[in-house]
């Protein structure tokens, strides 16, 4: 049996602006993960691949999936990268603790887990950069015009500073950081939110470019604060980033309520994370405020919460 397990992710700074060439910062979230397990299928014709993913009630042969299905693409692009035209019969089992469509990167995590496990199973492990590039192509099916930040942070499993089309930079935090992630319970598809920001940008380019510039500045300041371990500044920058996301019209009353409740409960800062109009908020906590913030998120109607520590 071959197994690969990969984490979820959160975007700390710079979502949306990153689609327009500005920097963003993301970190892996290891409390949640996708696991792909591959076993041989005895007494089965070569080339037959059975895919099972309980969390989306899927159990099908690969060839039964529609041609643009992300899982079909994932397997086919792995084989192409390995220059193989057929595979031994196998069973790919995908299990996930990453909530779907909640901004924790479940789509990219599934792609990376499957292509990592598959290439290992075929005894040609793909380099991480290739895994990330292949997953980026599959992200396009989910997201239309993704920046590439999700596949990169999940493939490298490290905090990183990311500018689309450039080599990312790994970040070293001065001290560990505790984030509370709280799901609003509201759902919006990333592809739709990104599309509506694009329509607004087309109508008011000057305004949107200025907001993106400000987000880029906040992200660069946040990088310095992260590397210097300056938590109060980091919190203030998260609040600023949230206000800029409000100006981009990607927040929602619930996301605003959650971030406000987190600040009142002692968070150093809070913002929506990911595409917005739903999904989750992230709050910068300290050991002494962590439980109060978790309680505040539950009281404010969060669907689920988790506390994650990003290592120094
Ligand atoms: O919804 P998520 O967590 O995958 O985040 C999307 C982030 C965007 O910047 C809005 C889009 C992108 O591709 O970077």
mmCIF file of N, CA, C and O in Angstrom, residues 11-12 15 179-186 235-247 250-274 276-285 292-305:
data_model
loop_
_atom_site.group_PDB
_atom_site.id
_atom_site.type_symbol
_atom_site.label_atom_id
_atom_site.label_comp_id
_atom_site.label_asym_id
_atom_site.label_seq_id
_atom_site.Cartn_x
_atom_site.Cartn_y
_atom_site.Cartn_z
ATOM 1 N N UNK A 11 -5.041 31.324 3.977
ATOM 2 C CA UNK A 11 -4.345 32.503 3.447
ATOM 3 C C UNK A 11 -4.335 33.547 4.568
ATOM 4 O O UNK A 11 -5.392 33.917 5.090
ATOM 5 N N UNK A 12 -3.140 33.961 4.968
ATOM 6 C CA UNK A 12 -3.047 34.957 6.051
ATOM 7 C C UNK A 12 -3.254 36.369 5.513
ATOM 8 O O UNK A 12 -3.856 37.205 6.173
ATOM 9 N N UNK A 15 -5.352 37.635 -0.240
ATOM 10 C CA UNK A 15 -6.262 36.973 -1.192
ATOM 11 C C UNK A 15 -6.907 38.013 -2.119
ATOM 12 O O UNK A 15 -7.034 39.188 -1.754
ATOM 13 N N UNK A 179 -3.534 30.586 15.487
ATOM 14 C CA UNK A 179 -4.685 31.138 14.763
ATOM 15 C C UNK A 179 -5.923 30.311 15.091
ATOM 16 O O UNK A 179 -5.856 29.081 15.151
ATOM 17 N N UNK A 180 -7.022 31.013 15.297
ATOM 18 C CA UNK A 180 -8.316 30.336 15.393
ATOM 19 C C UNK A 180 -8.959 30.459 14.013
ATOM 20 O O UNK A 180 -9.015 31.557 13.444
ATOM 21 N N UNK A 181 -9.400 29.338 13.479
ATOM 22 C CA UNK A 181 -10.124 29.347 12.205
ATOM 23 C C UNK A 181 -11.585 29.064 12.543
ATOM 24 O O UNK A 181 -11.872 28.105 13.271
ATOM 25 N N UNK A 182 -12.482 29.905 12.058
ATOM 26 C CA UNK A 182 -13.904 29.705 12.349
ATOM 27 C C UNK A 182 -14.694 29.759 11.053
ATOM 28 O O UNK A 182 -14.563 30.712 10.275
ATOM 29 N N UNK A 183 -15.481 28.740 10.833
ATOM 30 C CA UNK A 183 -16.263 28.658 9.585
ATOM 31 C C UNK A 183 -17.602 29.376 9.766
ATOM 32 O O UNK A 183 -18.336 29.087 10.711
ATOM 33 N N UNK A 184 -17.897 30.268 8.841
ATOM 34 C CA UNK A 184 -19.159 31.017 8.914
ATOM 35 C C UNK A 184 -20.358 30.115 8.630
ATOM 36 O O UNK A 184 -21.486 30.471 8.941
ATOM 37 N N UNK A 185 -20.125 28.976 8.009
ATOM 38 C CA UNK A 185 -21.246 28.111 7.606
ATOM 39 C C UNK A 185 -21.850 28.564 6.279
ATOM 40 O O UNK A 185 -22.648 27.855 5.683
ATOM 41 N N UNK A 186 -21.462 29.744 5.803
ATOM 42 C CA UNK A 186 -21.961 30.228 4.508
ATOM 43 C C UNK A 186 -21.038 29.708 3.413
ATOM 44 O O UNK A 186 -19.832 29.589 3.629
ATOM 45 N N UNK A 235 -1.558 41.594 14.033
ATOM 46 C CA UNK A 235 -3.001 41.660 14.283
ATOM 47 C C UNK A 235 -3.607 42.894 13.630
ATOM 48 O O UNK A 235 -4.638 42.808 12.947
ATOM 49 N N UNK A 236 -2.943 44.041 13.826
ATOM 50 C CA UNK A 236 -3.448 45.287 13.235
ATOM 51 C C UNK A 236 -3.521 45.156 11.715
ATOM 52 O O UNK A 236 -4.482 45.597 11.067
ATOM 53 N N UNK A 237 -2.508 44.511 11.134
ATOM 54 C CA UNK A 237 -2.478 44.349 9.677
ATOM 55 C C UNK A 237 -3.599 43.418 9.201
ATOM 56 O O UNK A 237 -4.165 43.614 8.124
ATOM 57 N N UNK A 238 -3.929 42.410 10.027
ATOM 58 C CA UNK A 238 -5.056 41.531 9.653
ATOM 59 C C UNK A 238 -6.353 42.338 9.611
ATOM 60 O O UNK A 238 -7.166 42.180 8.694
ATOM 61 N N UNK A 239 -6.535 43.206 10.615
ATOM 62 C CA UNK A 239 -7.741 44.055 10.620
ATOM 63 C C UNK A 239 -7.779 44.947 9.378
ATOM 64 O O UNK A 239 -8.831 45.112 8.746
ATOM 65 N N UNK A 240 -6.617 45.510 9.042
ATOM 66 C CA UNK A 240 -6.559 46.376 7.840
ATOM 67 C C UNK A 240 -6.902 45.582 6.586
ATOM 68 O O UNK A 240 -7.636 46.030 5.717
ATOM 69 N N UNK A 241 -6.350 44.374 6.504
ATOM 70 C CA UNK A 241 -6.616 43.541 5.322
ATOM 71 C C UNK A 241 -8.110 43.214 5.237
ATOM 72 O O UNK A 241 -8.712 43.227 4.159
ATOM 73 N N UNK A 242 -8.725 42.968 6.408
ATOM 74 C CA UNK A 242 -10.167 42.675 6.378
ATOM 75 C C UNK A 242 -10.953 43.876 5.854
ATOM 76 O O UNK A 242 -11.874 43.720 5.045
ATOM 77 N N UNK A 243 -10.567 45.099 6.300
ATOM 78 C CA UNK A 243 -11.271 46.298 5.819
ATOM 79 C C UNK A 243 -11.125 46.440 4.298
ATOM 80 O O UNK A 243 -12.058 46.801 3.594
ATOM 81 N N UNK A 244 -9.937 46.125 3.795
ATOM 82 C CA UNK A 244 -9.731 46.221 2.336
ATOM 83 C C UNK A 244 -10.560 45.164 1.608
ATOM 84 O O UNK A 244 -11.096 45.417 0.525
ATOM 85 N N UNK A 245 -10.704 43.986 2.218
ATOM 86 C CA UNK A 245 -11.551 42.944 1.611
ATOM 87 C C UNK A 245 -13.021 43.374 1.632
ATOM 88 O O UNK A 245 -13.773 43.075 0.703
ATOM 89 N N UNK A 246 -13.400 44.118 2.682
ATOM 90 C CA UNK A 246 -14.772 44.673 2.705
ATOM 91 C C UNK A 246 -14.953 45.632 1.530
ATOM 92 O O UNK A 246 -15.986 45.624 0.869
ATOM 93 N N UNK A 247 -13.912 46.447 1.269
ATOM 94 C CA UNK A 247 -14.013 47.395 0.149
ATOM 95 C C UNK A 247 -14.104 46.669 -1.194
ATOM 96 O O UNK A 247 -14.677 47.178 -2.147
ATOM 97 N N UNK A 250 -16.144 41.468 -0.726
ATOM 98 C CA UNK A 250 -16.123 40.004 -0.613
ATOM 99 C C UNK A 250 -16.376 39.532 0.817
ATOM 100 O O UNK A 250 -16.294 38.342 1.103
ATOM 101 N N UNK A 251 -16.662 40.497 1.726
ATOM 102 C CA UNK A 251 -17.035 40.061 3.074
ATOM 103 C C UNK A 251 -18.540 39.819 3.100
ATOM 104 O O UNK A 251 -19.209 39.875 2.058
ATOM 105 N N UNK A 252 -19.064 39.500 4.270
ATOM 106 C CA UNK A 252 -20.513 39.315 4.420
ATOM 107 C C UNK A 252 -20.839 39.731 5.855
ATOM 108 O O UNK A 252 -19.936 39.803 6.692
ATOM 109 N N UNK A 253 -22.116 40.013 6.150
ATOM 110 C CA UNK A 253 -22.459 40.399 7.526
ATOM 111 C C UNK A 253 -21.970 39.366 8.547
ATOM 112 O O UNK A 253 -21.452 39.717 9.596
ATOM 113 N N UNK A 254 -22.072 38.088 8.196
ATOM 114 C CA UNK A 254 -21.647 37.043 9.146
ATOM 115 C C UNK A 254 -20.130 37.071 9.356
ATOM 116 O O UNK A 254 -19.640 36.964 10.488
ATOM 117 N N UNK A 255 -19.386 37.230 8.264
ATOM 118 C CA UNK A 255 -17.918 37.289 8.386
ATOM 119 C C UNK A 255 -17.519 38.517 9.217
ATOM 120 O O UNK A 255 -16.602 38.444 10.051
ATOM 121 N N UNK A 256 -18.227 39.625 9.007
ATOM 122 C CA UNK A 256 -17.931 40.840 9.787
ATOM 123 C C UNK A 256 -18.258 40.620 11.259
ATOM 124 O O UNK A 256 -17.505 41.039 12.138
ATOM 125 N N UNK A 257 -19.380 39.945 11.519
ATOM 126 C CA UNK A 257 -19.771 39.674 12.924
ATOM 127 C C UNK A 257 -18.729 38.798 13.600
ATOM 128 O O UNK A 257 -18.328 39.040 14.729
ATOM 129 N N UNK A 258 -18.286 37.753 12.901
ATOM 130 C CA UNK A 258 -17.303 36.829 13.494
ATOM 131 C C UNK A 258 -15.987 37.547 13.790
ATOM 132 O O UNK A 258 -15.409 37.373 14.870
ATOM 133 N N UNK A 259 -15.519 38.357 12.830
ATOM 134 C CA UNK A 259 -14.232 39.037 13.059
ATOM 135 C C UNK A 259 -14.366 40.026 14.218
ATOM 136 O O UNK A 259 -13.477 40.125 15.067
ATOM 137 N N UNK A 260 -15.504 40.721 14.304
ATOM 138 C CA UNK A 260 -15.712 41.683 15.389
ATOM 139 C C UNK A 260 -15.776 40.958 16.735
ATOM 140 O O UNK A 260 -15.152 41.388 17.715
ATOM 141 N N UNK A 261 -16.496 39.843 16.765
ATOM 142 C CA UNK A 261 -16.610 39.084 18.018
ATOM 143 C C UNK A 261 -15.236 38.582 18.457
ATOM 144 O O UNK A 261 -14.913 38.554 19.656
ATOM 145 N N UNK A 262 -14.391 38.199 17.498
ATOM 146 C CA UNK A 262 -13.036 37.709 17.833
ATOM 147 C C UNK A 262 -12.218 38.834 18.463
ATOM 148 O O UNK A 262 -11.548 38.630 19.483
ATOM 149 N N UNK A 263 -12.305 40.019 17.873
ATOM 150 C CA UNK A 263 -11.537 41.158 18.428
ATOM 151 C C UNK A 263 -12.016 41.459 19.841
ATOM 152 O O UNK A 263 -11.210 41.669 20.754
ATOM 153 N N UNK A 264 -13.340 41.450 20.039
ATOM 154 C CA UNK A 264 -13.885 41.749 21.377
ATOM 155 C C UNK A 264 -13.461 40.688 22.384
ATOM 156 O O UNK A 264 -13.329 40.968 23.569
ATOM 157 N N UNK A 265 -13.223 39.465 21.917
ATOM 158 C CA UNK A 265 -12.816 38.386 22.832
ATOM 159 C C UNK A 265 -11.297 38.362 23.035
ATOM 160 O O UNK A 265 -10.775 37.447 23.677
ATOM 161 N N UNK A 266 -10.597 39.337 22.470
ATOM 162 C CA UNK A 266 -9.159 39.436 22.757
ATOM 163 C C UNK A 266 -8.240 39.083 21.601
ATOM 164 O O UNK A 266 -7.014 39.084 21.771
ATOM 165 N N UNK A 267 -8.796 38.777 20.412
ATOM 166 C CA UNK A 267 -7.912 38.487 19.268
ATOM 167 C C UNK A 267 -7.096 39.737 18.935
ATOM 168 O O UNK A 267 -7.609 40.853 19.016
ATOM 169 N N UNK A 268 -5.847 39.541 18.556
ATOM 170 C CA UNK A 268 -4.998 40.674 18.184
ATOM 171 C C UNK A 268 -5.419 41.231 16.827
ATOM 172 O O UNK A 268 -5.105 42.377 16.497
ATOM 173 N N UNK A 269 -6.105 40.408 16.043
ATOM 174 C CA UNK A 269 -6.597 40.835 14.738
ATOM 175 C C UNK A 269 -7.426 39.703 14.159
ATOM 176 O O UNK A 269 -7.319 38.553 14.600
ATOM 177 N N UNK A 270 -8.271 40.031 13.177
ATOM 178 C CA UNK A 270 -9.099 38.989 12.559
ATOM 179 C C UNK A 270 -9.486 39.433 11.161
ATOM 180 O O UNK A 270 -9.632 40.629 10.896
ATOM 181 N N UNK A 271 -9.629 38.470 10.277
ATOM 182 C CA UNK A 271 -10.018 38.772 8.899
ATOM 183 C C UNK A 271 -10.681 37.557 8.274
ATOM 184 O O UNK A 271 -10.504 36.430 8.783
ATOM 185 N N UNK A 272 -11.378 37.790 7.195
ATOM 186 C CA UNK A 272 -11.829 36.637 6.419
ATOM 187 C C UNK A 272 -10.607 36.039 5.732
ATOM 188 O O UNK A 272 -9.591 36.719 5.553
ATOM 189 N N UNK A 273 -10.686 34.775 5.378
ATOM 190 C CA UNK A 273 -9.552 34.128 4.718
ATOM 191 C C UNK A 273 -10.062 33.336 3.521
ATOM 192 O O UNK A 273 -11.042 32.591 3.638
ATOM 193 N N UNK A 274 -9.418 33.525 2.372
ATOM 194 C CA UNK A 274 -9.864 32.813 1.170
ATOM 195 C C UNK A 274 -10.737 33.733 0.332
ATOM 196 O O UNK A 274 -10.655 34.958 0.428
ATOM 197 N N UNK A 276 -13.932 34.445 0.363
ATOM 198 C CA UNK A 276 -14.915 35.285 1.048
ATOM 199 C C UNK A 276 -16.347 35.046 0.613
ATOM 200 O O UNK A 276 -16.649 34.046 -0.048
ATOM 201 N N UNK A 277 -17.251 35.984 1.029
ATOM 202 C CA UNK A 277 -18.710 35.855 0.875
ATOM 203 C C UNK A 277 -19.199 34.563 1.525
ATOM 204 O O UNK A 277 -20.224 33.995 1.124
ATOM 205 N N UNK A 278 -18.425 34.104 2.495
ATOM 206 C CA UNK A 278 -18.682 32.841 3.165
ATOM 207 C C UNK A 278 -17.330 32.235 3.474
ATOM 208 O O UNK A 278 -16.318 32.945 3.431
ATOM 209 N N UNK A 279 -17.327 30.950 3.787
ATOM 210 C CA UNK A 279 -16.046 30.332 4.142
ATOM 211 C C UNK A 279 -15.645 30.745 5.551
ATOM 212 O O UNK A 279 -16.512 30.960 6.398
ATOM 213 N N UNK A 280 -14.347 30.936 5.757
ATOM 214 C CA UNK A 280 -13.963 31.124 7.158
ATOM 215 C C UNK A 280 -13.273 32.444 7.461
ATOM 216 O O UNK A 280 -12.889 33.187 6.561
ATOM 217 N N UNK A 281 -13.172 32.694 8.782
ATOM 218 C CA UNK A 281 -12.377 33.813 9.273
ATOM 219 C C UNK A 281 -11.198 33.230 10.047
ATOM 220 O O UNK A 281 -11.265 32.107 10.542
ATOM 221 N N UNK A 282 -10.116 34.006 10.111
ATOM 222 C CA UNK A 282 -8.974 33.612 10.934
ATOM 223 C C UNK A 282 -8.709 34.720 11.949
ATOM 224 O O UNK A 282 -8.877 35.898 11.640
ATOM 225 N N UNK A 283 -8.338 34.302 13.148
ATOM 226 C CA UNK A 283 -8.153 35.257 14.245
ATOM 227 C C UNK A 283 -6.805 34.968 14.882
ATOM 228 O O UNK A 283 -6.480 33.811 15.152
ATOM 229 N N UNK A 284 -6.023 36.012 15.120
ATOM 230 C CA UNK A 284 -4.721 35.831 15.753
ATOM 231 C C UNK A 284 -4.910 35.806 17.269
ATOM 232 O O UNK A 284 -5.364 36.785 17.861
ATOM 233 N N UNK A 285 -4.578 34.661 17.857
ATOM 234 C CA UNK A 285 -4.831 34.460 19.290
ATOM 235 C C UNK A 285 -3.515 34.328 20.046
ATOM 236 O O UNK A 285 -2.442 34.247 19.442
ATOM 237 N N UNK A 292 -11.212 31.862 24.982
ATOM 238 C CA UNK A 292 -12.257 32.899 24.909
ATOM 239 C C UNK A 292 -12.666 33.147 23.465
ATOM 240 O O UNK A 292 -13.848 33.338 23.158
ATOM 241 N N UNK A 293 -11.645 33.153 22.565
ATOM 242 C CA UNK A 293 -11.967 33.419 21.148
ATOM 243 C C UNK A 293 -12.760 32.242 20.567
ATOM 244 O O UNK A 293 -13.744 32.441 19.844
ATOM 245 N N UNK A 294 -12.351 31.036 20.916
ATOM 246 C CA UNK A 294 -13.094 29.858 20.429
ATOM 247 C C UNK A 294 -14.548 29.929 20.894
ATOM 248 O O UNK A 294 -15.480 29.717 20.109
ATOM 249 N N UNK A 295 -14.762 30.279 22.184
ATOM 250 C CA UNK A 295 -16.138 30.394 22.711
ATOM 251 C C UNK A 295 -16.895 31.488 21.962
ATOM 252 O O UNK A 295 -18.061 31.308 21.595
ATOM 253 N N UNK A 296 -16.201 32.624 21.743
ATOM 254 C CA UNK A 296 -16.866 33.753 21.062
ATOM 255 C C UNK A 296 -17.297 33.358 19.653
ATOM 256 O O UNK A 296 -18.367 33.759 19.180
ATOM 257 N N UNK A 297 -16.463 32.564 18.977
ATOM 258 C CA UNK A 297 -16.806 32.145 17.612
ATOM 259 C C UNK A 297 -18.027 31.227 17.626
ATOM 260 O O UNK A 297 -18.920 31.355 16.796
ATOM 261 N N UNK A 298 -18.055 30.324 18.609
ATOM 262 C CA UNK A 298 -19.218 29.430 18.702
ATOM 263 C C UNK A 298 -20.480 30.235 19.020
ATOM 264 O O UNK A 298 -21.530 30.027 18.407
ATOM 265 N N UNK A 299 -20.357 31.205 19.957
ATOM 266 C CA UNK A 299 -21.518 32.035 20.320
ATOM 267 C C UNK A 299 -21.995 32.871 19.135
ATOM 268 O O UNK A 299 -23.186 33.149 19.001
ATOM 269 N N UNK A 300 -21.043 33.287 18.276
ATOM 270 C CA UNK A 300 -21.419 34.130 17.124
ATOM 271 C C UNK A 300 -21.932 33.291 15.945
ATOM 272 O O UNK A 300 -22.148 33.814 14.857
ATOM 273 N N UNK A 301 -22.073 31.981 16.163
ATOM 274 C CA UNK A 301 -22.731 31.151 15.152
ATOM 275 C C UNK A 301 -21.795 30.453 14.178
ATOM 276 O O UNK A 301 -22.210 30.061 13.083
ATOM 277 N N UNK A 302 -20.532 30.269 14.575
ATOM 278 C CA UNK A 302 -19.614 29.552 13.688
ATOM 279 C C UNK A 302 -20.038 28.089 13.541
ATOM 280 O O UNK A 302 -20.474 27.461 14.507
ATOM 281 N N UNK A 303 -19.903 27.549 12.324
ATOM 282 C CA UNK A 303 -20.301 26.158 12.076
ATOM 283 C C UNK A 303 -19.285 25.178 12.680
ATOM 284 O O UNK A 303 -19.645 24.105 13.144
ATOM 285 N N UNK A 304 -18.012 25.501 12.593
ATOM 286 C CA UNK A 304 -16.968 24.742 13.304
ATOM 287 C C UNK A 304 -15.775 25.658 13.514
ATOM 288 O O UNK A 304 -15.620 26.668 12.818
ATOM 289 N N UNK A 305 -14.961 25.290 14.482
ATOM 290 C CA UNK A 305 -13.766 26.095 14.761
ATOM 291 C C UNK A 305 -12.582 25.157 14.919
ATOM 292 O O UNK A 305 -12.748 23.986 15.263
#
